[in-house]
PDB file of C-alpha atoms in Angstrom:
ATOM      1  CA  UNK A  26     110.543  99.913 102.897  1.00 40.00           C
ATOM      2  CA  UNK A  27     112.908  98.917 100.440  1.00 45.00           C
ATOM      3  CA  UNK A  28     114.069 100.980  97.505  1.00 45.00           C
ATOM      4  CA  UNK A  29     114.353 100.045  93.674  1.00 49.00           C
ATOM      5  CA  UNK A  30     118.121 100.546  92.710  1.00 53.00           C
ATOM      6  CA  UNK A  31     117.829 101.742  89.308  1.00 61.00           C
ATOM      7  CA  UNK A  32     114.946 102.852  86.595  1.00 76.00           C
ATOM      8  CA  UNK A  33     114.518 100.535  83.536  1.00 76.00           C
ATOM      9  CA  UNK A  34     114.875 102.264  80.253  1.00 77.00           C
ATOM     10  CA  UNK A  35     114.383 100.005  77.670  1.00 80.00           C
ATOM     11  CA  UNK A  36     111.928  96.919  77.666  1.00 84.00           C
ATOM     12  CA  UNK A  37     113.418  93.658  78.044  1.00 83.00           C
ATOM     13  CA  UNK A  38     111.670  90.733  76.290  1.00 86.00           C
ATOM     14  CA  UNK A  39     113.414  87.344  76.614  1.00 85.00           C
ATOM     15  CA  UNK A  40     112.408  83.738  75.938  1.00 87.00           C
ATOM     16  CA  UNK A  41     113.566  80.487  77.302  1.00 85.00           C
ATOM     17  CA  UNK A  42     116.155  80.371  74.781  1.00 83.00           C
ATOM     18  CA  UNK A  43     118.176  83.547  75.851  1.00 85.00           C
ATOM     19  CA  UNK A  44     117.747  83.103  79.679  1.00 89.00           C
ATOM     20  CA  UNK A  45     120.390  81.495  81.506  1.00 91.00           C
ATOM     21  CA  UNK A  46     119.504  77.584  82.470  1.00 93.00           C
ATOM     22  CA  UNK A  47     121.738  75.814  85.099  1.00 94.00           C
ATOM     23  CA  UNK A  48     121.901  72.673  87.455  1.00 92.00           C
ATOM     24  CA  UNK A  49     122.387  74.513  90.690  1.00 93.00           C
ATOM     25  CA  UNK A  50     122.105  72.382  93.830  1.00 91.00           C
ATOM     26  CA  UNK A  51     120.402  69.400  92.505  1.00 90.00           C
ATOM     27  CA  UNK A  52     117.419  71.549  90.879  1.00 94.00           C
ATOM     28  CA  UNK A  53     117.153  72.839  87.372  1.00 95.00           C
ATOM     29  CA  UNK A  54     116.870  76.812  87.751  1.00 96.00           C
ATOM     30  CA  UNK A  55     116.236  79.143  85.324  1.00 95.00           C
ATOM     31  CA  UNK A  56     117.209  82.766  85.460  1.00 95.00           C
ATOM     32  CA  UNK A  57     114.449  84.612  83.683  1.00 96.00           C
ATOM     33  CA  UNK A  58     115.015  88.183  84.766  1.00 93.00           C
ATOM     34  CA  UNK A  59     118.485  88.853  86.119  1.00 93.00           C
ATOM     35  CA  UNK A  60     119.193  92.280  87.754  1.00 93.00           C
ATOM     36  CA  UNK A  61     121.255  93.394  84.963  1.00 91.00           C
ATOM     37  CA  UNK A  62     118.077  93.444  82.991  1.00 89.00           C
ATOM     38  CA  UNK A  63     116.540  95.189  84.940  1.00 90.00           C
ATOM     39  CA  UNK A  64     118.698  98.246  86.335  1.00 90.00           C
ATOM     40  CA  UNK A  65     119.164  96.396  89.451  1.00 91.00           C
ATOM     41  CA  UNK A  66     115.238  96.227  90.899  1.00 91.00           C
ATOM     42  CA  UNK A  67     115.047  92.719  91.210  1.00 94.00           C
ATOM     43  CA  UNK A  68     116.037  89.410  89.917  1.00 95.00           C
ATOM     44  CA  UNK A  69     113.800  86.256  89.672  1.00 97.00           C
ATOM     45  CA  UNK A  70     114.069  82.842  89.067  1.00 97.00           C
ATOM     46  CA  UNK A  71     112.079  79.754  88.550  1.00 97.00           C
ATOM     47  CA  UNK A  72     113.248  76.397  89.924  1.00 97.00           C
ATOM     48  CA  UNK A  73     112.114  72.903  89.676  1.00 96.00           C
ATOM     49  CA  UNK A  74     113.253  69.955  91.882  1.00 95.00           C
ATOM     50  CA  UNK A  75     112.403  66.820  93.248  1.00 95.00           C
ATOM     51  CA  UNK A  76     112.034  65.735  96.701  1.00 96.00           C
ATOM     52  CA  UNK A  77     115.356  66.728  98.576  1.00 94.00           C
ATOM     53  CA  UNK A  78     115.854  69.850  96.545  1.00 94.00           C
ATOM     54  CA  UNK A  79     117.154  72.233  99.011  1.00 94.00           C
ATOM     55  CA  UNK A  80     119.421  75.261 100.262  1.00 94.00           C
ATOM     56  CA  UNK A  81     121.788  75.006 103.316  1.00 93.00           C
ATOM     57  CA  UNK A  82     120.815  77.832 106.017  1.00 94.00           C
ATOM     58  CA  UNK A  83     122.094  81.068 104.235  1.00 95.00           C
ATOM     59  CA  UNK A  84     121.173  84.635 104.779  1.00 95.00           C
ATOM     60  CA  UNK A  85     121.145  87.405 102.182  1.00 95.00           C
ATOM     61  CA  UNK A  86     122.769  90.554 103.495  1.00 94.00           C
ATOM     62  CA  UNK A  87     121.317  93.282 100.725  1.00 93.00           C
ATOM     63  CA  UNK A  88     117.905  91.587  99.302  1.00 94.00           C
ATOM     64  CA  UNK A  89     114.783  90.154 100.678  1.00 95.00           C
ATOM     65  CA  UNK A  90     113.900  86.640  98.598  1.00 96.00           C
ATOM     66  CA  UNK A  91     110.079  85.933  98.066  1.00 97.00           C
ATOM     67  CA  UNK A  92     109.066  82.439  97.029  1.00 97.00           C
ATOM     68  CA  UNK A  93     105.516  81.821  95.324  1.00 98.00           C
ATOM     69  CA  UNK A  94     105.309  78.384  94.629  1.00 98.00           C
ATOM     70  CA  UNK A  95     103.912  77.145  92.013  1.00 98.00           C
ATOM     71  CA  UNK A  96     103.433  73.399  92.027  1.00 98.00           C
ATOM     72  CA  UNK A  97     104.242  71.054  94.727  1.00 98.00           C
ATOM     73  CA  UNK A  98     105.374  71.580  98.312  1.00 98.00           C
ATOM     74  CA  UNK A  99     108.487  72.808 100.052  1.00 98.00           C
ATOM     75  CA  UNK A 100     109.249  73.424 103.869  1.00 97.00           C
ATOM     76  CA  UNK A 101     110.859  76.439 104.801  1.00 97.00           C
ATOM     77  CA  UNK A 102     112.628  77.422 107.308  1.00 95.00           C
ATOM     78  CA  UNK A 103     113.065  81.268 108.244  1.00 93.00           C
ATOM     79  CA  UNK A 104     114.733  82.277 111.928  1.00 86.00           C
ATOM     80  CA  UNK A 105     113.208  80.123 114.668  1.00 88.00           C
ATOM     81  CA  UNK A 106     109.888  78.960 112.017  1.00 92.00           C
ATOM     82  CA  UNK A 107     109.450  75.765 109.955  1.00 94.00           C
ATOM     83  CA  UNK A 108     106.163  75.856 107.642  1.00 96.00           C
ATOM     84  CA  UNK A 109     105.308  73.746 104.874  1.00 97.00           C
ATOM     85  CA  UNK A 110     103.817  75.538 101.669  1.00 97.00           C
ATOM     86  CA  UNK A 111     102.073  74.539  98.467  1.00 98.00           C
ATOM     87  CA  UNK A 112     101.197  75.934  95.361  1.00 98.00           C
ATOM     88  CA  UNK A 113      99.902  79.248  95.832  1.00 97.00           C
ATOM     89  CA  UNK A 114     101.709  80.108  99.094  1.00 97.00           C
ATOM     90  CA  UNK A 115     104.352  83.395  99.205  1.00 97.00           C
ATOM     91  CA  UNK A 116     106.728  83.410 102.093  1.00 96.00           C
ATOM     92  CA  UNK A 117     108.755  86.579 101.968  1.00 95.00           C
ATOM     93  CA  UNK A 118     112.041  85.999 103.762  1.00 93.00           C
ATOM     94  CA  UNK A 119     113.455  89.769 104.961  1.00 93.00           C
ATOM     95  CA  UNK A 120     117.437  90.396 104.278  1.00 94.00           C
ATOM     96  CA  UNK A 121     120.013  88.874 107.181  1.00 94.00           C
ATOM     97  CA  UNK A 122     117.748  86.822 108.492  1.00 95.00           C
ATOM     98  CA  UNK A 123     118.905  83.329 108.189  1.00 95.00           C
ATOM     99  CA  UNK A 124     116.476  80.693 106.004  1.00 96.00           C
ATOM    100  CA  UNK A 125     116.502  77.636 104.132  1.00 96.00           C
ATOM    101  CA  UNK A 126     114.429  75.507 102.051  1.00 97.00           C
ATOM    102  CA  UNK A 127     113.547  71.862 100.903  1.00 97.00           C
ATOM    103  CA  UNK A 128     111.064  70.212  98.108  1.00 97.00           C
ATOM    104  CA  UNK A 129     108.820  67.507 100.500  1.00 97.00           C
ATOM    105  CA  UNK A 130     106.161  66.708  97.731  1.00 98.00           C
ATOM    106  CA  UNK A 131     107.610  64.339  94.738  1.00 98.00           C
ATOM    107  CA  UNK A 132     108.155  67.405  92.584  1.00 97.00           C
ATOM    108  CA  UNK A 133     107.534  71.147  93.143  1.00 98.00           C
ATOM    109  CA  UNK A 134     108.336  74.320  90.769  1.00 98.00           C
ATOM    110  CA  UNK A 135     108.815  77.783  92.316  1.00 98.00           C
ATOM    111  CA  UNK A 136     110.121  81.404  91.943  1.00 98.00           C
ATOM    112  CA  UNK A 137     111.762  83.220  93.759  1.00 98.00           C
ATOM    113  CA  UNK A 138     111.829  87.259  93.648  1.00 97.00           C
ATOM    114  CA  UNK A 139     115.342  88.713  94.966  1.00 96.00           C
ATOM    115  CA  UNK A 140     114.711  92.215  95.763  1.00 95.00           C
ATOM    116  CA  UNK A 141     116.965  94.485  94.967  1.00 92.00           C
ATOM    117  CA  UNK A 142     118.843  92.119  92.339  1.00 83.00           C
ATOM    118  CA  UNK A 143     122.210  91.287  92.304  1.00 78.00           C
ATOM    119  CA  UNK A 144     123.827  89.249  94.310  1.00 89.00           C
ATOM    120  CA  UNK A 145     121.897  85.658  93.959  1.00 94.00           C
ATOM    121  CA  UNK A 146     120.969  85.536  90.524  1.00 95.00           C
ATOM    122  CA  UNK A 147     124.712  86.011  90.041  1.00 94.00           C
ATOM    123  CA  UNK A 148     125.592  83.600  92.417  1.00 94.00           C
ATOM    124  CA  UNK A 149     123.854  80.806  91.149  1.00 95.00           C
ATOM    125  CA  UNK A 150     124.671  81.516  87.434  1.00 94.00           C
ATOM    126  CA  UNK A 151     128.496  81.516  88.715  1.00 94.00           C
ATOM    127  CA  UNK A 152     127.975  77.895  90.995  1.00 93.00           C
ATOM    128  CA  UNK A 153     125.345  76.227  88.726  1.00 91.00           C
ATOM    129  CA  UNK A 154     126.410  74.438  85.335  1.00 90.00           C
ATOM    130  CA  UNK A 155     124.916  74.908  82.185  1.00 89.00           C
ATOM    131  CA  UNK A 156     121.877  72.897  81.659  1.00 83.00           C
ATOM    132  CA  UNK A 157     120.576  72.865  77.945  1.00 77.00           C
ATOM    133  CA  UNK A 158     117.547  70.875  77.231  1.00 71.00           C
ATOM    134  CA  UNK A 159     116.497  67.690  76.852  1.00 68.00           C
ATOM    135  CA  UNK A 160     119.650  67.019  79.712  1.00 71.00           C
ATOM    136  CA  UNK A 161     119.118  65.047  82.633  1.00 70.00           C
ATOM    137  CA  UNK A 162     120.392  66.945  86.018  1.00 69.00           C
ATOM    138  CA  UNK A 163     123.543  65.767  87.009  1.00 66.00           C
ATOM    139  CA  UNK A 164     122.113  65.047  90.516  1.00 62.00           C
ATOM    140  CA  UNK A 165     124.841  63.648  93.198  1.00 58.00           C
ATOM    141  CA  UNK A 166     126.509  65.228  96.603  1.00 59.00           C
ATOM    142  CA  UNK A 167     126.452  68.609  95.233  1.00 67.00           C
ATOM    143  CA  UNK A 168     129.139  71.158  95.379  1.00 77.00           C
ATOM    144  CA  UNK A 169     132.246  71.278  97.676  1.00 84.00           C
ATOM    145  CA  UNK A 170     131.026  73.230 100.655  1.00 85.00           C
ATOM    146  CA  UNK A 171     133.985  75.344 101.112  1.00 91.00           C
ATOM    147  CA  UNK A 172     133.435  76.552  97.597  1.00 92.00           C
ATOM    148  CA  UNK A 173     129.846  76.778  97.606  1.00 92.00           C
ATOM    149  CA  UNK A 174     130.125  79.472 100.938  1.00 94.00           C
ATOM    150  CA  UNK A 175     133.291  80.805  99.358  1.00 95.00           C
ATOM    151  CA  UNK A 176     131.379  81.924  95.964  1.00 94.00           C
ATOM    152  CA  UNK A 177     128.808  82.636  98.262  1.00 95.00           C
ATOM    153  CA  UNK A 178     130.213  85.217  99.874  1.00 95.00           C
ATOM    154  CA  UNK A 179     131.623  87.052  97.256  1.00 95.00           C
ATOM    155  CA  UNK A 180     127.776  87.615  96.206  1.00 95.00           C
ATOM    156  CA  UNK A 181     126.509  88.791  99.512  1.00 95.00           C
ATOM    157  CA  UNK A 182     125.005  85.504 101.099  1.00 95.00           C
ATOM    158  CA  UNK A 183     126.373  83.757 104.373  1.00 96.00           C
ATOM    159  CA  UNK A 184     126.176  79.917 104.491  1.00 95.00           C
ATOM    160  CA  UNK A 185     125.155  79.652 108.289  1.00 94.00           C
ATOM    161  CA  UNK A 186     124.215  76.055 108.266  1.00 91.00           C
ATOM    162  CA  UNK A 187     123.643  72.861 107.151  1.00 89.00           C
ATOM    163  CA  UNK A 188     121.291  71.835 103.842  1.00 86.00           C
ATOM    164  CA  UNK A 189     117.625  71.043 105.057  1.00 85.00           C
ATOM    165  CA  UNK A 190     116.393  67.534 105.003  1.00 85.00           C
ATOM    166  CA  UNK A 191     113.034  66.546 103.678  1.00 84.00           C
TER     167      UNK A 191
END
């Protein structure tokens, strides 16, 4: 069972124009509860890509990640099992075991629930790049990969592998 870090003491109410809104990986996410708001419990994000939007294999050492998707399709891979998932479908991926992801449909939109929080919402607000609206994502080859496990590190995730294909 895993255990909440911290108690919240004060509501948090934020819109889209205080949370955090990067280009991270090819995908616009948006950080709309990071674990500093929320004494540590949990951080969760919302992401939207097209097809190719993905993860290289990685593995969380201190949180569990839950993705409940939302529109579209993705394919994940967790340990030795590949499943594709559409809207409506949870897939909750338990700490050091290794995973990845990939958008197959033409578009998709997800969350993802990072349990207890912070490590990846940190990460990705550290490797992403500012995104305001009304921008176009950068799209391209992506981050060095040396600095992209690097950074990744230093937040508690292992890069164990190479970015899923759709």
């Amino acid at each position: 069972m895993t255990s909440l870090t911290g108690n919240i003491s004060s509501p948090v109410l934020t819109d889209p124009d205080t949370q955090t809104a990067v280009d991270f990986l090819g995908g616009l996410v948006r950080i709309r509860a990071r674990a500093a708001d929320t004494a540590g419990a949990y951080a969760l994000l919302e992401h939207s890509g097209e097809r190719g939007y993905m993860s290289p294999l990685h593995l969380h050492e201190s949180d569990e990640e839950t993705f409940l998707v939302l529109e579209g399709t993705l394919r994940v891979e967790v340990g030795s099992e590949a499943r594709s998932i559409g809207a409506g479908a949870l897939a909750l991926l338990p700490r050091g075991l290794a995973h990845g992801f990939v958008v197959t449909s033409p578009q998709a939109r997800f969350l993802t629930l990072h349990t207890p929080g912070g490590g990846f919402d940190e990460f990705v607000a550290e490797m992403g790049v500012p995104f305001a609206a009304g921008e176009t994502l950068a799209g391209g080859a992506g981050p060095d990969l040396e600095e992209l496990t690097r950074i990744a590190a230093s937040h508690g995730i292992q890069i164990v592998g190479p970015p899923l294909l759709p």
